[in-house]
XYZ file of C-alpha atoms in Angstrom:
622
model
C -129.606 28.900 -179.223
C -132.730 28.299 -181.356
C -135.988 28.648 -179.445
C -139.103 26.462 -179.558
C -142.589 27.243 -178.227
C -145.770 25.192 -178.627
C -149.350 25.510 -177.396
C -152.557 23.487 -177.541
C -155.718 24.535 -175.714
C -158.619 26.982 -175.890
C -156.620 30.176 -176.499
C -155.604 31.636 -179.840
C -152.168 30.043 -180.015
C -150.304 32.804 -181.878
C -150.526 35.158 -178.897
C -149.110 32.509 -176.547
C -146.366 31.504 -178.985
C -145.195 35.066 -179.678
C -145.122 35.789 -175.955
C -142.948 32.739 -175.432
C -140.617 33.569 -178.324
C -140.040 37.026 -176.862
C -138.864 35.358 -173.661
C -136.386 33.306 -175.713
C -134.860 36.174 -177.686
C -131.890 36.111 -175.287
C -130.803 32.820 -176.881
C -129.849 34.565 -180.141
C -131.561 34.098 -183.493
C -131.733 35.366 -187.090
C -135.320 34.502 -188.121
C -138.638 33.467 -186.610
C -141.871 31.749 -187.588
C -145.106 30.082 -186.484
C -147.300 27.244 -187.772
C -150.981 27.098 -186.805
C -153.517 24.301 -187.079
C -157.181 25.268 -187.069
C -160.269 24.035 -188.815
C -158.723 24.582 -192.236
C -155.358 23.981 -193.903
C -152.076 24.277 -192.026
C -150.930 27.923 -192.003
C -147.308 29.063 -191.715
C -145.783 32.543 -191.316
C -142.036 33.191 -191.293
C -139.734 36.211 -191.395
C -136.008 36.852 -191.501
C -134.510 39.055 -188.799
C -135.922 40.112 -185.468
C -139.188 38.846 -184.032
C -140.788 42.227 -184.778
C -140.666 41.363 -188.478
C -142.786 38.274 -187.849
C -145.173 40.253 -185.640
C -145.627 42.835 -188.401
C -146.281 40.098 -190.949
C -148.892 38.495 -188.703
C -150.539 41.879 -188.173
C -150.987 42.161 -191.952
C -152.200 38.573 -192.314
C -153.372 37.088 -188.985
C -153.419 33.344 -188.374
C -156.285 31.801 -186.420
C -156.149 28.525 -184.510
C -155.713 27.022 -181.066
C -152.847 24.625 -181.818
C -149.466 25.823 -182.993
C -145.688 25.817 -182.795
C -143.172 28.640 -183.102
C -139.438 29.029 -183.502
C -136.547 31.465 -183.424
C -133.717 30.150 -185.611
C -129.956 30.549 -185.399
C -128.607 29.509 -188.790
C -126.635 26.278 -189.124
C -127.620 24.792 -192.492
C -128.551 27.530 -194.950
C -128.260 31.295 -194.748
C -130.703 33.408 -192.715
C -133.731 33.927 -194.967
C -137.515 33.639 -195.038
C -137.214 30.327 -196.883
C -134.827 28.831 -194.334
C -136.763 30.064 -191.294
C -138.736 27.516 -189.276
C -141.338 26.026 -189.194
C -140.810 23.886 -192.288
C -143.884 22.288 -193.839
C -144.612 19.516 -196.317
C -147.710 17.456 -196.989
C -149.724 19.118 -194.250
C -147.000 18.564 -191.624
C -145.034 21.387 -189.968
C -141.869 20.984 -187.880
C -139.593 23.167 -185.781
C -136.176 21.810 -184.839
C -133.138 22.612 -182.702
C -130.000 20.605 -183.442
C -128.340 19.082 -186.486
C -129.266 16.049 -188.639
C -125.923 14.468 -189.495
C -127.243 12.260 -192.307
C -129.514 14.888 -193.885
C -127.741 14.837 -197.263
C -128.182 11.080 -197.536
C -131.854 11.323 -196.538
C -132.470 14.234 -198.878
C -131.044 12.274 -201.793
C -133.321 9.334 -200.991
C -136.394 11.547 -200.679
C -135.590 13.385 -203.896
C -135.364 10.030 -205.636
C -138.899 9.315 -204.406
C -140.204 12.511 -205.953
C -139.937 14.949 -203.048
C -139.077 18.573 -203.774
C -137.453 20.798 -201.169
C -138.042 24.502 -200.615
C -135.153 25.337 -198.248
C -131.448 24.750 -197.672
C -131.991 23.373 -194.185
C -131.565 19.920 -192.701
C -134.790 20.451 -190.715
C -137.094 20.181 -193.719
C -136.162 16.496 -193.855
C -138.346 15.914 -190.769
C -141.492 17.262 -192.421
C -141.000 15.080 -195.497
C -140.299 11.907 -193.521
C -143.248 12.390 -191.152
C -145.594 13.146 -194.055
C -144.430 9.921 -195.706
C -145.076 7.937 -192.526
C -148.619 9.334 -192.274
C -149.296 8.629 -195.947
C -148.024 5.069 -195.457
C -150.646 4.467 -192.774
C -148.968 5.330 -189.462
C -151.469 4.722 -186.678
C -151.239 8.268 -185.345
C -148.953 11.318 -185.258
C -146.687 9.943 -182.483
C -146.184 6.752 -184.499
C -145.321 8.791 -187.597
C -142.755 10.820 -185.655
C -141.196 7.672 -184.175
C -140.945 6.166 -187.657
C -139.184 9.296 -188.868
C -136.748 9.391 -185.978
C -135.620 5.830 -186.668
C -134.183 7.117 -189.947
C -132.504 10.204 -188.525
C -128.988 10.408 -187.090
C -127.979 13.470 -185.114
C -129.209 15.818 -182.402
C -132.676 17.253 -182.176
C -135.445 18.799 -180.202
C -138.493 18.864 -182.467
C -142.122 19.863 -182.289
C -144.618 18.663 -184.906
C -148.177 19.566 -185.903
C -150.303 18.191 -188.749
C -153.394 19.685 -190.375
C -155.219 16.344 -190.238
C -154.447 16.070 -186.503
C -155.776 19.332 -185.027
C -155.423 19.656 -181.289
C -152.207 17.609 -181.159
C -148.503 18.399 -180.835
C -145.771 15.792 -180.784
C -142.327 16.644 -179.413
C -139.150 14.596 -179.170
C -135.682 15.155 -177.729
C -132.173 13.902 -178.347
C -129.341 16.045 -176.907
C -131.237 19.346 -177.231
C -133.418 20.678 -174.404
C -137.230 20.502 -174.327
C -139.662 21.125 -171.488
C -143.431 20.507 -171.420
C -145.784 22.562 -169.280
C -149.006 21.418 -167.664
C -152.043 23.728 -167.561
C -155.747 23.501 -166.811
C -157.273 22.377 -170.109
C -154.149 23.377 -172.042
C -150.585 22.205 -172.580
C -147.359 24.024 -173.362
C -143.987 23.232 -174.888
C -140.710 25.161 -174.935
C -136.966 24.818 -175.249
C -136.539 26.792 -172.011
C -138.794 27.474 -169.019
C -138.997 31.312 -169.268
C -141.038 30.949 -172.464
C -144.001 29.396 -170.648
C -143.606 30.636 -167.092
C -146.293 33.277 -167.675
C -148.826 30.473 -168.148
C -147.660 27.546 -165.994
C -145.155 26.638 -163.312
C -145.602 22.860 -163.523
C -143.144 21.350 -165.973
C -141.354 18.175 -166.999
C -137.967 18.189 -168.713
C -137.835 15.528 -171.414
C -135.042 12.979 -171.107
C -132.923 11.646 -173.959
C -134.986 9.712 -176.486
C -138.343 10.633 -174.959
C -141.386 11.675 -176.955
C -144.228 13.841 -175.636
C -147.805 13.884 -176.954
C -149.603 17.125 -176.068
C -153.349 17.778 -176.218
C -155.621 20.173 -174.346
C -156.460 17.310 -171.980
C -152.886 16.734 -170.911
C -149.439 15.384 -171.773
C -148.281 11.804 -172.324
C -144.546 11.087 -172.213
C -143.207 7.967 -173.881
C -139.787 6.306 -173.979
C -137.937 5.194 -177.111
C -140.010 2.006 -177.139
C -143.317 3.907 -177.247
C -144.288 2.832 -173.724
C -145.749 5.621 -171.588
C -143.665 6.686 -168.586
C -144.897 8.334 -165.403
C -143.208 11.718 -164.901
C -144.126 13.915 -161.963
C -144.156 17.628 -162.891
C -141.662 19.889 -161.148
C -142.836 23.191 -159.661
C -140.815 26.212 -160.849
C -140.532 28.709 -158.002
C -138.594 31.657 -159.420
C -140.577 34.696 -160.483
C -141.150 35.893 -164.025
C -140.339 39.368 -162.714
C -136.716 38.225 -162.566
C -136.613 38.532 -166.332
C -137.573 42.222 -166.296
C -134.993 44.987 -166.669
C -136.124 46.821 -163.522
C -135.201 50.231 -164.872
C -131.845 49.305 -166.385
C -131.229 50.168 -170.035
C -130.164 46.612 -170.848
C -130.400 43.191 -169.229
C -126.602 42.971 -169.155
C -126.377 46.128 -167.065
C -129.009 44.795 -164.663
C -127.197 41.476 -164.382
C -123.871 43.148 -163.553
C -125.659 44.865 -160.662
C -127.203 41.546 -159.549
C -123.847 39.877 -158.959
C -123.441 40.640 -155.241
C -126.855 39.094 -154.591
C -126.165 36.131 -156.896
C -122.813 35.339 -155.259
C -124.345 35.708 -151.809
C -127.119 33.298 -152.794
C -124.559 30.819 -154.156
C -122.585 30.674 -150.898
C -125.547 31.086 -148.519
C -126.225 28.019 -146.378
C -123.133 26.218 -147.638
C -120.494 27.709 -145.324
C -119.719 26.532 -141.800
C -117.348 29.027 -140.161
C -117.401 26.940 -137.003
C -115.875 23.961 -138.816
C -113.995 25.818 -141.540
C -115.788 23.612 -144.046
C -118.431 23.616 -146.765
C -121.634 21.696 -147.513
C -121.963 20.892 -151.210
C -125.682 20.157 -151.467
C -126.487 18.068 -154.521
C -122.919 16.869 -154.998
C -121.792 13.496 -153.631
C -118.166 13.663 -152.490
C -116.763 11.571 -149.640
C -113.423 11.714 -147.866
C -112.470 8.316 -149.272
C -113.297 9.271 -152.863
C -111.563 12.660 -152.533
C -108.334 11.105 -151.254
C -108.314 8.578 -154.106
C -108.256 11.294 -156.747
C -104.997 11.850 -158.589
C -106.150 14.870 -160.604
C -109.109 16.911 -161.794
C -110.018 17.717 -165.398
C -112.313 20.685 -166.012
C -114.306 20.659 -169.257
C -116.046 23.857 -170.316
C -116.497 26.383 -173.122
C -116.212 30.164 -173.419
C -116.800 32.088 -170.207
C -117.163 28.838 -168.237
C -113.706 27.794 -169.485
C -112.286 31.042 -168.121
C -113.967 30.279 -164.800
C -112.325 26.865 -164.886
C -108.909 28.460 -165.382
C -109.467 30.527 -162.241
C -110.764 27.462 -160.434
C -107.556 25.591 -161.248
C -105.569 27.925 -159.017
C -108.148 27.589 -156.236
C -108.172 23.784 -156.238
C -104.428 23.370 -156.644
C -103.657 25.757 -153.785
C -106.292 24.623 -151.292
C -106.655 20.915 -152.150
C -103.199 20.256 -153.645
C -104.863 18.366 -156.477
C -103.432 18.792 -160.002
C -105.981 20.379 -162.346
C -106.154 20.457 -166.134
C -108.620 22.793 -167.843
C -109.838 21.540 -171.209
C -111.909 23.142 -173.932
C -114.837 20.741 -174.104
C -114.969 21.085 -177.885
C -111.459 19.578 -178.083
C -111.559 17.092 -175.212
C -113.380 14.136 -176.731
C -111.604 14.266 -180.077
C -108.114 13.564 -178.767
C -108.475 10.221 -177.011
C -108.352 11.723 -173.491
C -106.620 9.826 -170.694
C -109.086 9.720 -167.798
C -110.240 6.991 -165.459
C -111.639 6.250 -161.994
C -108.983 8.387 -160.258
C -109.749 11.476 -162.381
C -112.541 13.810 -161.298
C -114.102 15.427 -164.367
C -115.796 18.737 -163.599
C -118.178 20.177 -166.185
C -118.983 23.889 -165.945
C -121.927 25.327 -167.876
C -124.335 28.197 -167.290
C -127.215 26.622 -169.204
C -126.432 22.973 -168.566
C -127.208 22.344 -172.226
C -123.858 23.196 -173.858
C -123.530 20.463 -176.480
C -119.728 20.140 -176.431
C -119.571 20.052 -172.639
C -122.345 17.471 -172.410
C -120.560 15.288 -174.962
C -117.284 15.624 -173.027
C -118.995 14.450 -169.828
C -120.464 11.431 -171.593
C -117.074 10.551 -173.059
C -115.376 10.850 -169.661
C -117.993 8.656 -167.991
C -117.670 6.117 -170.793
C -114.006 5.825 -169.820
C -114.905 5.256 -166.168
C -114.184 8.744 -164.829
C -116.498 10.176 -162.156
C -118.168 13.407 -163.343
C -119.691 16.310 -161.439
C -121.011 19.661 -162.598
C -121.312 23.335 -161.724
C -124.440 24.690 -163.382
C -127.060 27.428 -163.075
C -130.109 25.601 -164.482
C -131.726 22.893 -162.370
C -132.909 19.884 -164.366
C -130.872 20.680 -167.477
C -128.993 18.033 -169.457
C -125.540 18.181 -167.849
C -126.810 17.927 -164.245
C -128.978 15.001 -165.301
C -125.983 13.297 -166.885
C -123.935 13.854 -163.715
C -126.693 12.619 -161.399
C -125.482 9.003 -161.584
C -121.877 7.816 -161.127
C -119.958 6.418 -164.072
C -120.344 2.643 -164.355
C -116.607 2.007 -164.028
C -115.902 4.591 -161.353
C -116.513 2.237 -158.440
C -118.776 2.456 -155.376
C -119.036 5.860 -153.696
C -117.622 7.688 -156.719
C -118.341 11.440 -156.889
C -121.432 12.512 -158.786
C -124.050 15.247 -158.802
C -124.155 18.997 -159.370
C -123.254 22.075 -157.380
C -125.887 24.542 -158.562
C -125.112 28.221 -158.647
C -127.933 30.576 -157.759
C -127.456 33.255 -160.392
C -131.118 33.197 -161.432
C -132.165 33.749 -165.060
C -129.430 35.346 -167.160
C -130.940 37.051 -170.202
C -127.994 38.939 -171.695
C -126.051 36.781 -174.136
C -122.723 38.037 -172.746
C -122.456 36.175 -169.461
C -121.734 38.167 -166.278
C -123.313 36.838 -163.094
C -122.964 33.251 -164.329
C -119.172 33.779 -164.378
C -118.875 35.179 -160.859
C -121.213 32.604 -159.336
C -119.192 29.874 -161.033
C -116.060 31.311 -159.392
C -117.805 31.290 -156.017
C -118.911 27.674 -156.531
C -115.390 26.671 -157.563
C -113.986 28.212 -154.401
C -116.506 26.282 -152.304
C -115.481 23.069 -154.087
C -111.791 23.845 -153.549
C -112.320 24.363 -149.813
C -114.344 21.160 -149.512
C -111.743 19.124 -151.384
C -109.004 20.628 -149.245
C -110.770 19.669 -146.039
C -111.555 16.140 -147.260
C -108.005 15.539 -148.501
C -106.417 16.911 -145.339
C -104.529 19.698 -147.130
C -106.564 22.508 -145.546
C -106.750 22.853 -141.779
C -109.852 23.946 -139.927
C -108.286 27.309 -139.030
C -107.158 27.940 -142.593
C -110.597 26.916 -143.836
C -112.184 29.462 -141.515
C -109.841 32.155 -142.859
C -110.644 31.336 -146.492
C -114.393 31.236 -145.912
C -114.418 34.489 -143.960
C -112.828 36.143 -146.980
C -115.370 34.555 -149.327
C -118.186 35.820 -147.138
C -116.906 39.391 -147.634
C -116.965 39.142 -151.437
C -120.602 40.302 -151.989
C -119.947 43.464 -149.910
C -116.729 44.125 -151.790
C -118.534 43.605 -155.110
C -121.098 46.232 -154.148
C -118.235 48.623 -153.430
C -116.807 48.073 -156.926
C -120.204 48.462 -158.592
C -120.654 51.868 -156.965
C -117.518 52.978 -158.834
C -119.108 52.394 -162.255
C -118.778 56.088 -163.356
C -114.984 55.818 -163.106
C -115.051 53.378 -166.049
C -116.546 55.913 -168.488
C -113.282 57.738 -169.422
C -111.668 54.386 -170.241
C -114.730 53.300 -172.233
C -114.678 56.468 -174.333
C -111.050 55.881 -175.292
C -111.517 52.179 -176.026
C -114.615 52.890 -178.133
C -112.364 54.743 -180.608
C -109.862 51.877 -180.894
C -109.677 49.060 -183.424
C -107.911 46.715 -180.994
C -107.560 46.404 -177.224
C -105.025 44.263 -175.351
C -105.760 42.827 -171.891
C -102.849 41.626 -169.743
C -102.818 39.650 -166.507
C -100.623 37.276 -164.509
C -101.469 34.387 -162.213
C -105.079 34.509 -161.091
C -105.612 37.616 -163.241
C -104.745 35.953 -166.555
C -108.186 34.273 -166.836
C -109.737 37.662 -165.987
C -107.830 39.199 -168.890
C -109.208 36.497 -171.189
C -112.740 37.074 -169.921
C -112.457 40.861 -170.193
C -111.319 40.573 -173.797
C -114.125 38.140 -174.588
C -116.755 40.480 -173.130
C -115.466 43.429 -175.166
C -115.328 41.580 -178.484
C -118.711 39.881 -177.907
C -120.792 43.014 -177.563
C -118.775 45.905 -179.032
C -117.311 44.019 -182.045
C -113.890 45.539 -181.306
C -111.025 43.084 -181.666
C -109.701 42.341 -178.196
C -107.150 39.849 -176.947
C -106.366 38.557 -173.484
C -102.751 37.623 -172.889
C -100.550 36.330 -170.082
C -98.509 39.414 -169.224
C -95.302 37.413 -168.986
C -95.706 36.445 -172.647
C -95.979 40.022 -173.892
C -92.346 40.165 -174.989
C -92.860 36.986 -177.022
C -94.905 38.715 -179.721
C -97.700 41.084 -178.638
C -95.249 43.857 -177.745
C -94.899 44.426 -181.499
C -98.498 45.709 -181.566
C -98.001 48.449 -179.006
C -98.146 52.050 -180.165
C -99.965 55.226 -179.172
C -103.232 53.931 -180.669
C -103.434 50.704 -178.673
C -105.274 50.721 -175.330
C -103.715 48.171 -172.962
C -105.805 47.123 -169.953
C -103.603 45.649 -167.234
C -104.825 43.609 -164.262
C -102.298 44.881 -161.690
C -103.793 43.760 -158.391
C -101.596 42.632 -155.503
C -100.463 39.036 -155.892
C -97.182 37.065 -156.069
C -96.235 38.311 -159.557
C -97.239 41.915 -158.793
C -93.800 43.454 -159.370
C -93.423 41.626 -162.673
C -96.750 43.121 -163.788
C -95.462 46.616 -162.941
C -92.559 45.881 -165.251
C -94.975 45.029 -168.052
C -96.751 48.335 -167.522
C -93.432 50.183 -167.815
C -92.715 48.365 -171.084
C -96.050 49.464 -172.537
C -95.500 53.061 -171.412
C -92.026 53.097 -172.957
C -93.546 52.306 -176.351
C -96.283 54.921 -176.188
C -99.149 52.549 -175.380
C -102.226 53.742 -173.497
C -102.162 52.030 -170.084
C -105.372 51.528 -168.129
C -105.159 49.435 -165.002
C -107.236 47.618 -162.411
C -105.343 47.990 -159.125
C -105.832 47.088 -155.483
C -107.270 49.763 -153.225
C -104.564 52.025 -151.785
C -101.907 50.981 -154.320
C -100.444 54.281 -155.506
C -97.456 52.629 -157.191
C -99.458 50.695 -159.798
C -101.910 53.576 -160.198
C -99.041 55.972 -161.012
C -98.091 53.863 -164.046
C -101.561 54.082 -165.624
C -103.327 56.904 -167.417
C -106.464 55.827 -165.550
C -106.600 53.365 -162.637
C -109.738 51.542 -161.484
C -109.572 50.232 -157.925
C -110.932 47.080 -156.300
C -110.730 46.041 -152.626
C -107.623 44.170 -151.537
C -108.705 40.519 -151.325
C -106.847 37.171 -151.255
C -105.442 36.482 -154.752
C -107.688 33.438 -155.344
C -110.797 35.576 -154.750
C -109.671 38.759 -156.500
C -111.071 37.634 -159.910
C -114.601 38.022 -158.484
C -113.801 41.713 -158.021
C -111.413 42.572 -160.848
C -113.790 41.267 -163.514
C -116.450 43.845 -162.596
C -114.677 46.914 -164.062
C -114.027 44.921 -167.234
C -117.702 43.971 -167.524
C -118.652 47.631 -167.128
C -115.981 48.576 -169.670
C -117.361 46.198 -172.297
C -120.922 47.301 -171.584
C -120.252 51.034 -171.888
C -118.074 50.673 -174.988
C -120.879 48.727 -176.685
C -123.477 51.237 -175.517
C -121.386 54.129 -176.857
C -121.047 52.353 -180.202
C -124.787 51.631 -180.336
C -124.510 47.858 -180.769
C -127.157 45.394 -179.613
C -125.819 44.800 -176.100
C -128.166 42.006 -175.013
C -128.341 40.181 -178.341
C -125.016 40.658 -180.153
C -124.842 39.527 -183.736
C -124.074 35.898 -184.582
C -124.123 34.810 -180.913
C -126.471 32.629 -178.921
C -126.973 32.253 -175.186
C -127.102 28.476 -175.063
C -124.859 26.713 -177.593
C -126.713 23.442 -178.136
C -124.981 22.371 -181.368
C -121.321 21.652 -182.030
């Protein structure tokens, strides 16, 4: 969510910082600010609202200096305001912070008792006061002052610190929130995500838990919790900055919907062996012995990734005959979960930094369960946590990450991350089935041949985008929209409803169609659009019955149906078609009309499609 950018070197830092913050706008924010250290006093500029407000303020009163930090804030403690925007400064020290200080009230009371006065409602301001105290008490240098502060703090953080008496220096530290440092020629960079600094450098190091980085124009020193320097080899980032451009599309979300055939193709490319009817899961350690020992799988995820997990449950249970539970990560670790060495915990996250999912993985590993991940971002926190087997899981236990190849996803409402996660889940299901002996070679070949057709079928659906417009115009006038689906289409209904509410602000609800008579049927009248996922699958005829029930009560029926199905189409005011695919793979196709529906409804209503209010791309706090 919140974004951090830092720079030290020969350039005027404000230009570099603002460029980086623009690249992080996709994360969601409600205010922005910069702090600059030059030859004079520390200078800070902050503004509520969009980044343009800060740019306008800096145009009126420019800040000069070659060392600085910047931030886009998503409010946790304190309302969105100029006063609560980061950076926060005290005693010549300025700090930006992602995360939450759990003991901030206790620390604030202690500092107030020592004569400190606070100018914001935030927990972050605590950092500036504590670091200033450490410097005043004689800390040897800025890194020592930051370490002294962090010993008093309890919670999660990614921080960047500058001090007016230490020009040319930035200190950064990480605990459960992402930070990456970039290496340049006579300059150094800092960010909470790689796109912010990719314009300037491709050589980066992701900070590990508890690490502290000391940045100067001469280079970067990374230290562990004990203050001892560690040797970290920079990683070369290969993907192009052009990938973050809209390429002629009105919004990033629209562009990313169109990118899905390529993204899914990239995710499955090189991993399928049609000759053997099997799959290679590069980066994920999974042996036949460990697969056969498993008694169940538990998926932990949030939001869109949770919906992907629900679809993945059907894939794994059918192909690998392994029981699967799908847990909301935010609930998992608070209910004393029953997992152990025979339970495979699968974490799904687009960013790899989702705080609740990361915490769920750590809790599962603490209980001896092997943990693996499906993730889009290489080197992020969840893949790093899954890189090593749990201590109690035994030798040869599964570990590692199956990376999707969606590329950068800028729109807050996830699209291509969802479909690539589904593709990765199908690959995992096939692999588990082959290892466990529940999927024959011939059946594996059949399943993988169908998967290989998905990108072509997706392109076919995308070409039908104009057919969605009449449905979008009707839904844009509604206060509520109901999405119904059965079997593999129930998670698609949930995801379609989530997309619509996220970006159009229309109340939408996804429901299992078989449950409609147990309550939601009371909502149906002539003003309620009902979107039904009526593709061909085992419960198809039951879904037709649900459509009849909606029609009988005057509801507006819009349906997603399989190509050539005139029966389901006849029951809908408007029918959107998708190719006839195996039921386990149909969600990769049926979600596309719903993504287009949400997009066009939001565009018709004039909402901020790529950066919807109150939302953030990467949820790095609980």
